[in-house]
C-alpha cells in the first residue's frame, strides 16, 4: 500500500510547459500593452481610464483563457475513445505521456504468456531417461507426488481452491484431493496433514513444509519435510546432487518451460505436531533428497507476438522484467521480438550451479571482490566472459549481444554504481524481485527515457507506479468468458439454418452453449431459480414478459421501446433509435460478469486498467497517446499564432483606428471554438508509425514554425491594411477611441484576420502518420468549407444585408 500511495507523483496536467508557454505569450502581451500605454500617455486628450482598461484587455486577451478548456477537451475525448475499448484511466493527463513512450517494459507470466500453467510432466525420475517427461501420476514416485500435492499455499474458499495457478495445476495433475490442510491420494491410501508452512519468498525462491504422513495400515504418522523451488536454489539444500542435475533443468528451461525442483526428507519419527511447528526453516530444509523436476509450460498469448512486433516496428525499445529463470525468460523474449540477437546473461557463477554455497561464498554485492564471482554466459554456455567493472566492455557487449541480468547481477551492478549506465542497455531482467522491478523503471526514468510498464499481478505494482504509463491487465472472470463463448455459439447457430418451431406443449432443449453456462453457474443459481419459482405468479409474469413471441429469446429494453412506438403507430425519431441502441448495448454489457478488483491487484496502483487478458490494449493506448500529444501540440501552436495576431491587432492596429464590431468579434470567437472542438475529435490511425511526434513544444521546429508563420501573417495583414488605407477616403478614418463604424479598412482587416485564422487551422492540422487526415476529419473539413464560403460571400458582397451587419 505504501508503494501504491507514495511511489510517484500524481499527474494532473503538464503545468510546466503550459506555464512557460504562457510566459512566452505574456512577453508579447506586455510589449503590446506598453506600446499602447506609451502612445496613449503622449496624447493629453486621451481618457486615462479607458487607456488603462485597454491595456488590461490586451493582456487578458493575448493570454488565452480558453487554453485549459481546449487541452481538457482533447484529453477527455481520448478518455472516451479508450473507454469504448474497455481501457480506463484514473489520471487523464498521463495520456499525452503515452505518445512520448520510448521504452515498453513487460512482465512475462500472465502478461505475455498465459497464467494457466500446464504440467508437461516430471523429469529426472529414477529408473527413467534423464530427459524423459512422465505425465502419468501412476508412474511417478510416491515422494514426488507428495511434494506436488502438499508443498503449496492453496486455500479453499466456497468450495473452490484459490492460489497460485502453478500450484493448482500441480495438484490437479497429481490427482490428489486437498481441503483444510489435508491432502489425500487418489487411491485413498495416503493421507498427508500439513503441520507448518515456510512460504515462498521472492528473495529465497523456494518453499517448504512439514507434514504428518499416514499410510494405509500404518500405526502412527511419519513426519516428513517437503520442499520445492528454483533448481539452482534447491540444489544448495540437497544431501546428494545428481550428476546430470544441471543438464536436465537447463535443457527444459532453454525451451521456455518453467522448471521447479522437488525435494523431500524423512524427519525423526518421534517428532510430534508441536515439535514440528517449532523447527526453524534451516532445520527443515537441510539434507533434502532430490525427487525430480516438475516441468510446466506457460504458452504465449495469441496477441503477444503481433502486438510487440508492432511496437518494435514503431521504434520502441522492448524490455522484459520477470521473476522467472533467465533461460525461460530469454526463450520467451525471443518469441516476442524483445531479443533479436545472440544473448549473454550476467549471473553469479554459483547461481547457475549452486555448488559451493556456504559462508563466505558470496562477497558483498557491489564490492570489487565480488566482480570475480560474476560472468557473462550464453544460454548454451558456449560463450563465457568474465565480468569487468568497465563501461567500455559493457558497451562492446551491448553492440554485439542482447543482454540479460539476473536479480543477483542487478544487485551487484547497483552496488557498484553502474545501474544508471547498464540498465538502459539490457533487454531482459530475470529472477528479479518486485523491488528490483521498481528500481529498473526508476533508473530508466532517471536516465531520461519515457517508460511504459504492463503487468497483471501484485508483484508488478512498484513498476506500474514508477513508470510514466502503467497499464494493468484485468482479465475477465471465468464466468464472463463462459458467457462470451455461449453468446458466440448462439450467434453462430442463429446465422445457420433456422430450426422448425417447436410444437405446442413440447419441451424446448437448451443449446449446448447454454447448458455449459448453466453448469458453470453452479448450484446457487439453480437454488435461486427454484426460489423464484416458489414465489408464484409474479415471477412467472416477469419471465413471460421477458420472452418474445417468436423464439423465446429475451427481449432487450431498447427493442421493447421501439416496439411500443410501432404498436402505437408513431414514427420512431432518430434520437429514440439511438437511445434504444444504447439501452441494448448496456443490457449486453450488464449481462457479463465483471471481474472483481481485489486489494493488492495491479489495477489498484496503475493509472491505466485494461479489461483484457492480452497486451493488445498497449498499442491502443500508445496510438491514442500519440493522437492526444499531436493534438495538444498543434493547439499550442494555433493558440500562439492567434494570440500573437491579437496582440498586434489590439495595439498597433487599434492606435490606427482599426476595430471590430461586437458581432464580428462574437462570430470570430464561435468559429475558433468550433474548429478547436473538431481538431480535438481527430482519431488515431490504425497502425503505429515508426516516426515519433515531437514530445514537447520547446523545440526548434515548434518555435521556428510559430515565428515564421506569424511573420508571414503579419506581413500580409500590414500589406492589406496599407492598401485599403490608401484607397479609403480621408474623411472615413477613425480615431482609436471613437465608436466603431464600418469602413473599408475595418472590413478589409476583419476579412484578413478571418482568412489568417482559417489558414492557421488548415495549415497546422497534423494528420498522417499519427492522426486521421484533414479529409477524413469530416467535422473539421466542413467547418473550413463553410467558413470559407461565408468569407467568400462577404468578399463578393453577394448578400449586402450580411455585409451591413
Tab-separated table of N, CA and C in Angstrom, residues 116-244:
chain	number	residue	atom	x	y	z
A	116	UNK	N	-2.377	-19.806	-17.109
A	116	UNK	CA	-2.919	-21.160	-16.977
A	116	UNK	C	-1.794	-22.137	-17.292
A	117	UNK	N	-1.022	-22.458	-16.260
A	117	UNK	CA	0.134	-23.314	-16.446
A	117	UNK	C	-0.303	-24.754	-16.694
A	118	UNK	N	0.510	-25.441	-17.465
A	118	UNK	CA	0.220	-26.814	-17.847
A	118	UNK	C	1.403	-27.673	-17.431
A	119	UNK	N	1.174	-28.670	-16.605
A	119	UNK	CA	2.253	-29.569	-16.204
A	119	UNK	C	2.523	-30.556	-17.330
A	120	UNK	N	3.694	-30.436	-17.943
A	120	UNK	CA	4.051	-31.354	-19.022
A	120	UNK	C	4.512	-32.707	-18.502
A	121	UNK	N	4.965	-32.725	-17.264
A	121	UNK	CA	5.405	-33.978	-16.676
A	121	UNK	C	6.560	-33.764	-15.729
A	122	UNK	N	7.025	-34.876	-15.148
A	122	UNK	CA	8.181	-34.854	-14.256
A	122	UNK	C	9.390	-35.414	-14.987
A	123	UNK	N	10.531	-34.779	-14.779
A	123	UNK	CA	11.789	-35.220	-15.383
A	123	UNK	C	12.798	-35.516	-14.282
A	124	UNK	N	13.814	-36.333	-14.648
A	124	UNK	CA	14.848	-36.664	-13.678
A	124	UNK	C	14.431	-37.718	-12.680
A	125	UNK	N	13.374	-38.486	-12.991
A	125	UNK	CA	12.925	-39.524	-12.076
A	125	UNK	C	13.867	-40.726	-12.140
A	126	UNK	N	14.041	-41.434	-11.043
A	126	UNK	CA	14.886	-42.630	-11.067
A	126	UNK	C	14.289	-43.699	-11.984
A	127	UNK	N	15.155	-44.484	-12.557
A	127	UNK	CA	14.795	-45.563	-13.491
A	127	UNK	C	14.162	-45.044	-14.773
A	128	UNK	N	14.349	-43.770	-15.048
A	128	UNK	CA	13.841	-43.166	-16.284
A	128	UNK	C	14.976	-42.439	-16.988
A	129	UNK	N	14.815	-42.250	-18.285
A	129	UNK	CA	15.791	-41.449	-19.017
A	129	UNK	C	15.795	-40.037	-18.442
A	130	UNK	N	16.984	-39.425	-18.278
A	130	UNK	CA	17.052	-38.114	-17.606
A	130	UNK	C	16.149	-37.056	-18.221
A	131	UNK	N	16.008	-37.051	-19.549
A	131	UNK	CA	15.227	-36.015	-20.223
A	131	UNK	C	13.818	-36.477	-20.572
A	132	UNK	N	13.425	-37.637	-20.048
A	132	UNK	CA	12.084	-38.141	-20.332
A	132	UNK	C	11.068	-37.481	-19.409
A	133	UNK	N	9.984	-36.975	-20.014
A	133	UNK	CA	8.902	-36.380	-19.242
A	133	UNK	C	7.838	-37.433	-18.960
A	134	UNK	N	7.480	-37.581	-17.702
A	134	UNK	CA	6.480	-38.560	-17.284
A	134	UNK	C	5.254	-37.797	-16.804
A	135	UNK	N	4.157	-37.934	-17.502
A	135	UNK	CA	2.936	-37.201	-17.175
A	135	UNK	C	1.963	-38.029	-16.352
A	136	UNK	N	1.975	-39.338	-16.507
A	136	UNK	CA	1.034	-40.209	-15.808
A	136	UNK	C	1.407	-40.288	-14.327
A	137	UNK	N	0.535	-39.846	-13.409
A	137	UNK	CA	0.874	-39.879	-11.980
A	137	UNK	C	1.137	-41.286	-11.457
A	138	UNK	N	0.573	-42.308	-12.123
A	138	UNK	CA	0.798	-43.676	-11.671
A	138	UNK	C	2.253	-44.088	-11.853
A	139	UNK	N	2.976	-43.395	-12.732
A	139	UNK	CA	4.382	-43.723	-12.985
A	139	UNK	C	5.335	-42.831	-12.194
A	140	UNK	N	4.783	-41.920	-11.393
A	140	UNK	CA	5.638	-41.080	-10.548
A	140	UNK	C	5.999	-41.843	-9.284
A	141	UNK	N	7.062	-41.357	-8.667
A	141	UNK	CA	7.368	-41.874	-7.335
A	141	UNK	C	6.377	-41.292	-6.340
A	142	UNK	N	6.095	-42.030	-5.273
A	142	UNK	CA	5.150	-41.548	-4.261
A	142	UNK	C	5.645	-40.252	-3.635
A	143	UNK	N	6.957	-40.164	-3.433
A	143	UNK	CA	7.531	-38.976	-2.802
A	143	UNK	C	7.319	-37.739	-3.669
A	144	UNK	N	7.519	-37.859	-5.003
A	144	UNK	CA	7.328	-36.715	-5.894
A	144	UNK	C	5.876	-36.245	-5.879
A	145	UNK	N	4.937	-37.188	-5.864
A	145	UNK	CA	3.523	-36.819	-5.814
A	145	UNK	C	3.193	-36.112	-4.501
A	146	UNK	N	3.818	-36.571	-3.403
A	146	UNK	CA	3.583	-35.927	-2.110
A	146	UNK	C	4.038	-34.469	-2.135
A	147	UNK	N	5.197	-34.217	-2.709
A	147	UNK	CA	5.712	-32.843	-2.757
A	147	UNK	C	4.784	-31.947	-3.568
A	148	UNK	N	4.367	-32.425	-4.742
A	148	UNK	CA	3.496	-31.620	-5.596
A	148	UNK	C	2.164	-31.323	-4.912
A	149	UNK	N	1.623	-32.285	-4.184
A	149	UNK	CA	0.294	-32.138	-3.606
A	149	UNK	C	0.280	-31.351	-2.303
A	150	UNK	N	1.385	-31.352	-1.564
A	150	UNK	CA	1.370	-30.766	-0.220
A	150	UNK	C	2.205	-29.504	-0.079
A	151	UNK	N	3.225	-29.325	-0.891
A	151	UNK	CA	4.079	-28.140	-0.767
A	151	UNK	C	3.446	-27.003	-1.564
A	152	UNK	N	2.402	-26.422	-1.005
A	152	UNK	CA	1.662	-25.359	-1.689
A	152	UNK	C	0.927	-24.514	-0.655
A	153	UNK	N	0.384	-23.396	-1.121
A	153	UNK	CA	-0.302	-22.449	-0.224
A	153	UNK	C	-1.734	-22.209	-0.674
A	154	UNK	N	-2.364	-23.227	-1.225
A	154	UNK	CA	-3.730	-23.077	-1.705
A	154	UNK	C	-4.708	-22.979	-0.539
A	155	UNK	N	-5.791	-22.241	-0.785
A	155	UNK	CA	-6.816	-22.042	0.236
A	155	UNK	C	-8.172	-22.382	-0.375
A	156	UNK	N	-8.993	-23.105	0.383
A	156	UNK	CA	-10.324	-23.445	-0.082
A	156	UNK	C	-11.318	-22.361	0.334
A	157	UNK	N	-11.941	-21.701	-0.650
A	157	UNK	CA	-12.929	-20.651	-0.396
A	157	UNK	C	-14.176	-20.981	-1.211
A	158	UNK	N	-15.301	-21.181	-0.512
A	158	UNK	CA	-16.570	-21.507	-1.178
A	158	UNK	C	-16.410	-22.688	-2.128
A	159	UNK	N	-15.782	-23.740	-1.600
A	159	UNK	CA	-15.578	-24.985	-2.359
A	159	UNK	C	-14.739	-24.786	-3.614
A	160	UNK	N	-13.893	-23.763	-3.609
A	160	UNK	CA	-13.020	-23.511	-4.749
A	160	UNK	C	-11.613	-23.203	-4.242
A	161	UNK	N	-10.637	-23.827	-4.874
A	161	UNK	CA	-9.250	-23.611	-4.489
A	161	UNK	C	-8.759	-22.275	-5.043
A	162	UNK	N	-8.195	-21.459	-4.164
A	162	UNK	CA	-7.691	-20.143	-4.539
A	162	UNK	C	-6.191	-20.128	-4.286
A	163	UNK	N	-5.435	-19.619	-5.267
A	163	UNK	CA	-3.992	-19.512	-5.065
A	163	UNK	C	-3.224	-19.482	-6.359
A	164	UNK	N	-1.943	-19.798	-6.263
A	164	UNK	CA	-1.025	-19.753	-7.400
A	164	UNK	C	-1.489	-20.724	-8.485
A	165	UNK	N	-1.628	-20.264	-9.742
A	165	UNK	CA	-2.033	-21.180	-10.823
A	165	UNK	C	-1.077	-22.363	-10.984
A	166	UNK	N	0.212	-22.146	-10.711
A	166	UNK	CA	1.174	-23.250	-10.819
A	166	UNK	C	0.839	-24.335	-9.806
A	167	UNK	N	0.520	-23.940	-8.576
A	167	UNK	CA	0.216	-24.925	-7.543
A	167	UNK	C	-1.103	-25.633	-7.828
A	168	UNK	N	-2.064	-24.909	-8.390
A	168	UNK	CA	-3.328	-25.561	-8.744
A	168	UNK	C	-3.131	-26.572	-9.859
A	169	UNK	N	-2.299	-26.222	-10.848
A	169	UNK	CA	-2.017	-27.149	-11.936
A	169	UNK	C	-1.289	-28.384	-11.429
A	170	UNK	N	-0.365	-28.192	-10.492
A	170	UNK	CA	0.381	-29.327	-9.948
A	170	UNK	C	-0.526	-30.257	-9.154
A	171	UNK	N	-1.401	-29.682	-8.320
A	171	UNK	CA	-2.311	-30.504	-7.525
A	171	UNK	C	-3.277	-31.270	-8.418
A	172	UNK	N	-3.771	-30.609	-9.456
A	172	UNK	CA	-4.706	-31.276	-10.362
A	172	UNK	C	-4.023	-32.421	-11.096
A	173	UNK	N	-2.776	-32.202	-11.539
A	173	UNK	CA	-2.061	-33.256	-12.263
A	173	UNK	C	-1.732	-34.436	-11.359
A	174	UNK	N	-1.525	-34.180	-10.062
A	174	UNK	CA	-1.182	-35.279	-9.148
A	174	UNK	C	-2.377	-36.158	-8.811
A	175	UNK	N	-3.572	-35.631	-9.051
A	175	UNK	CA	-4.827	-36.331	-8.776
A	175	UNK	C	-5.060	-36.532	-7.280
A	176	UNK	N	-4.372	-35.777	-6.464
A	176	UNK	CA	-4.646	-35.771	-5.031
A	176	UNK	C	-5.781	-34.796	-4.765
A	177	UNK	N	-6.511	-35.014	-3.682
A	177	UNK	CA	-7.535	-34.065	-3.227
A	177	UNK	C	-6.975	-33.305	-2.036
A	178	UNK	N	-7.467	-32.074	-1.870
A	178	UNK	CA	-6.922	-31.229	-0.806
A	178	UNK	C	-8.035	-30.380	-0.213
A	179	UNK	N	-8.036	-30.318	1.135
A	179	UNK	CA	-9.002	-29.471	1.836
A	179	UNK	C	-8.556	-29.317	3.284
A	180	UNK	N	-8.543	-28.066	3.732
A	180	UNK	CA	-8.233	-27.753	5.134
A	180	UNK	C	-6.920	-28.377	5.580
A	181	UNK	N	-5.859	-28.159	4.806
A	181	UNK	CA	-4.507	-28.609	5.149
A	181	UNK	C	-4.350	-30.121	5.157
A	182	UNK	N	-5.274	-30.822	4.546
A	182	UNK	CA	-5.191	-32.279	4.466
A	182	UNK	C	-5.256	-32.689	2.997
A	183	UNK	N	-4.227	-33.424	2.545
A	183	UNK	CA	-4.175	-33.917	1.166
A	183	UNK	C	-4.304	-35.435	1.184
A	184	UNK	N	-5.117	-35.966	0.271
A	184	UNK	CA	-5.371	-37.401	0.210
A	184	UNK	C	-5.090	-37.874	-1.200
A	185	UNK	N	-4.350	-38.961	-1.330
A	185	UNK	CA	-4.012	-39.501	-2.646
A	185	UNK	C	-5.263	-40.006	-3.345
A	186	UNK	N	-5.164	-40.158	-4.666
A	186	UNK	CA	-6.354	-40.550	-5.438
A	186	UNK	C	-6.822	-41.965	-5.117
A	187	UNK	N	-5.908	-42.825	-4.617
A	187	UNK	CA	-6.311	-44.181	-4.243
A	187	UNK	C	-6.705	-44.294	-2.775
A	188	UNK	N	-6.726	-43.138	-2.068
A	188	UNK	CA	-7.142	-43.050	-0.666
A	188	UNK	C	-6.223	-43.825	0.281
A	189	UNK	N	-5.032	-44.197	-0.168
A	189	UNK	CA	-4.133	-44.970	0.693
A	189	UNK	C	-3.162	-44.090	1.472
A	190	UNK	N	-3.014	-42.837	1.061
A	190	UNK	CA	-2.069	-41.940	1.718
A	190	UNK	C	-2.791	-40.665	2.121
A	191	UNK	N	-2.524	-40.236	3.354
A	191	UNK	CA	-3.129	-39.014	3.876
A	191	UNK	C	-2.020	-38.160	4.482
A	192	UNK	N	-1.891	-36.925	4.001
A	192	UNK	CA	-0.834	-36.020	4.464
A	192	UNK	C	-1.472	-34.781	5.086
A	193	UNK	N	-1.083	-34.495	6.316
A	193	UNK	CA	-1.578	-33.312	7.018
A	193	UNK	C	-0.453	-32.280	7.111
A	194	UNK	N	-0.684	-31.088	6.583
A	194	UNK	CA	0.330	-30.032	6.614
A	194	UNK	C	0.368	-29.443	8.016
A	195	UNK	N	1.533	-29.520	8.663
A	195	UNK	CA	1.686	-29.012	10.024
A	195	UNK	C	2.186	-27.570	10.018
A	196	UNK	N	3.207	-27.305	9.233
A	196	UNK	CA	3.808	-25.975	9.199
A	196	UNK	C	4.273	-25.660	7.787
A	197	UNK	N	3.994	-24.442	7.344
A	197	UNK	CA	4.454	-23.991	6.028
A	197	UNK	C	5.536	-22.930	6.192
A	198	UNK	N	6.503	-22.970	5.329
A	198	UNK	CA	7.515	-21.916	5.214
A	198	UNK	C	7.328	-21.336	3.811
A	199	UNK	N	6.583	-20.256	3.740
A	199	UNK	CA	6.031	-19.792	2.476
A	199	UNK	C	7.107	-19.326	1.504
A	200	UNK	N	6.702	-19.314	0.243
A	200	UNK	CA	7.585	-18.847	-0.826
A	200	UNK	C	7.928	-17.376	-0.623
A	201	UNK	N	9.170	-17.059	-0.885
A	201	UNK	CA	9.644	-15.683	-0.773
A	201	UNK	C	10.440	-15.366	-2.022
A	202	UNK	N	10.196	-14.177	-2.603
A	202	UNK	CA	10.861	-13.835	-3.871
A	202	UNK	C	12.375	-13.751	-3.718
A	203	UNK	N	12.862	-13.480	-2.518
A	203	UNK	CA	14.309	-13.422	-2.320
A	203	UNK	C	14.895	-14.816	-2.081
A	204	UNK	N	14.115	-15.702	-1.418
A	204	UNK	CA	14.593	-17.074	-1.170
A	204	UNK	C	14.350	-17.990	-2.358
A	205	UNK	N	13.265	-17.747	-3.092
A	205	UNK	CA	12.899	-18.512	-4.291
A	205	UNK	C	12.665	-19.992	-3.990
A	206	UNK	N	12.097	-20.266	-2.862
A	206	UNK	CA	11.775	-21.645	-2.501
A	206	UNK	C	10.655	-21.636	-1.463
A	207	UNK	N	10.042	-22.814	-1.282
A	207	UNK	CA	9.011	-23.015	-0.276
A	207	UNK	C	9.195	-24.397	0.324
A	208	UNK	N	8.857	-24.543	1.575
A	208	UNK	CA	8.953	-25.846	2.230
A	208	UNK	C	7.801	-26.002	3.210
A	209	UNK	N	7.613	-27.238	3.688
A	209	UNK	CA	6.545	-27.530	4.635
A	209	UNK	C	6.890	-28.800	5.394
A	210	UNK	N	6.320	-28.938	6.572
A	210	UNK	CA	6.436	-30.186	7.336
A	210	UNK	C	5.071	-30.863	7.357
A	211	UNK	N	5.089	-32.197	7.244
A	211	UNK	CA	3.861	-32.978	7.140
A	211	UNK	C	3.857	-34.087	8.177
A	212	UNK	N	2.673	-34.573	8.417
A	212	UNK	CA	2.488	-35.832	9.118
A	212	UNK	C	1.814	-36.776	8.126
A	213	UNK	N	2.564	-37.792	7.721
A	213	UNK	CA	2.142	-38.683	6.640
A	213	UNK	C	1.570	-39.969	7.234
A	214	UNK	N	0.372	-40.306	6.815
A	214	UNK	CA	-0.286	-41.520	7.301
A	214	UNK	C	-0.527	-42.450	6.119
A	215	UNK	N	0.164	-43.577	6.144
A	215	UNK	CA	-0.038	-44.594	5.115
A	215	UNK	C	-1.139	-45.554	5.562
A	216	UNK	N	-1.824	-46.127	4.589
A	216	UNK	CA	-2.896	-47.066	4.891
A	216	UNK	C	-2.316	-48.273	5.631
A	217	UNK	N	-2.788	-48.508	6.827
A	217	UNK	CA	-2.308	-49.635	7.615
A	217	UNK	C	-1.215	-49.295	8.598
A	218	UNK	N	-0.692	-48.057	8.546
A	218	UNK	CA	0.371	-47.673	9.478
A	218	UNK	C	-0.222	-47.340	10.838
A	219	UNK	N	0.573	-47.561	11.899
A	219	UNK	CA	0.087	-47.338	13.251
A	219	UNK	C	0.179	-45.891	13.681
A	220	UNK	N	1.178	-45.157	13.186
A	220	UNK	CA	1.341	-43.761	13.572
A	220	UNK	C	1.856	-42.953	12.397
A	221	UNK	N	1.573	-41.629	12.379
A	221	UNK	CA	2.031	-40.797	11.255
A	221	UNK	C	3.545	-40.639	11.249
A	222	UNK	N	4.065	-40.446	10.048
A	222	UNK	CA	5.500	-40.266	9.839
A	222	UNK	C	5.761	-38.791	9.523
A	223	UNK	N	6.647	-38.121	10.304
A	223	UNK	CA	6.969	-36.720	9.986
A	223	UNK	C	7.872	-36.621	8.757
A	224	UNK	N	7.483	-35.702	7.832
A	224	UNK	CA	8.197	-35.552	6.565
A	224	UNK	C	8.385	-34.066	6.285
A	225	UNK	N	9.502	-33.725	5.673
A	225	UNK	CA	9.761	-32.365	5.200
A	225	UNK	C	9.763	-32.381	3.679
A	226	UNK	N	9.025	-31.466	3.079
A	226	UNK	CA	8.974	-31.364	1.616
A	226	UNK	C	9.419	-29.956	1.204
A	227	UNK	N	9.902	-29.860	-0.034
A	227	UNK	CA	10.461	-28.577	-0.492
A	227	UNK	C	10.374	-28.494	-2.008
A	228	UNK	N	10.152	-27.298	-2.485
A	228	UNK	CA	10.198	-27.049	-3.928
A	228	UNK	C	10.737	-25.641	-4.142
A	229	UNK	N	11.251	-25.367	-5.359
A	229	UNK	CA	11.764	-24.038	-5.651
A	229	UNK	C	12.579	-24.015	-6.916
A	230	UNK	N	13.275	-22.903	-7.123
A	230	UNK	CA	14.137	-22.769	-8.291
A	230	UNK	C	15.228	-23.832	-8.237
A	231	UNK	N	15.532	-24.486	-9.351
A	231	UNK	CA	16.521	-25.573	-9.325
A	231	UNK	C	17.863	-25.183	-8.732
A	232	UNK	N	18.356	-23.980	-9.076
A	232	UNK	CA	19.661	-23.578	-8.559
A	232	UNK	C	19.630	-23.318	-7.066
A	233	UNK	N	18.437	-23.021	-6.526
A	233	UNK	CA	18.306	-22.788	-5.085
A	233	UNK	C	18.124	-24.107	-4.343
A	234	UNK	N	17.268	-24.982	-4.843
A	234	UNK	CA	17.034	-26.268	-4.193
A	234	UNK	C	18.314	-27.085	-4.143
A	235	UNK	N	19.146	-26.921	-5.168
A	235	UNK	CA	20.407	-27.683	-5.207
A	235	UNK	C	21.258	-27.431	-3.967
A	236	UNK	N	21.214	-26.229	-3.452
A	236	UNK	CA	22.017	-25.886	-2.280
A	236	UNK	C	21.613	-26.683	-1.052
A	237	UNK	N	20.396	-27.236	-1.034
A	237	UNK	CA	19.865	-27.899	0.156
A	237	UNK	C	19.786	-29.415	-0.015
A	238	UNK	N	20.359	-29.949	-1.075
A	238	UNK	CA	20.330	-31.388	-1.307
A	238	UNK	C	21.505	-32.061	-0.617
A	239	UNK	N	21.236	-33.237	-0.065
A	239	UNK	CA	22.323	-34.016	0.527
A	239	UNK	C	23.225	-34.576	-0.564
A	240	UNK	N	22.619	-35.007	-1.661
A	240	UNK	CA	23.370	-35.546	-2.797
A	240	UNK	C	22.782	-34.970	-4.079
A	241	UNK	N	23.638	-34.393	-4.915
A	241	UNK	CA	23.188	-33.784	-6.159
A	241	UNK	C	23.461	-34.745	-7.308
A	242	UNK	N	22.432	-35.110	-8.082
A	242	UNK	CA	22.665	-35.999	-9.235
A	242	UNK	C	23.648	-35.373	-10.228
A	243	UNK	N	24.384	-36.214	-10.942
A	243	UNK	CA	25.405	-35.722	-11.873
A	243	UNK	C	24.802	-34.907	-13.016
A	244	UNK	N	23.624	-35.300	-13.465
A	244	UNK	CA	23.001	-34.623	-14.606
A	244	UNK	C	21.965	-33.580	-14.167
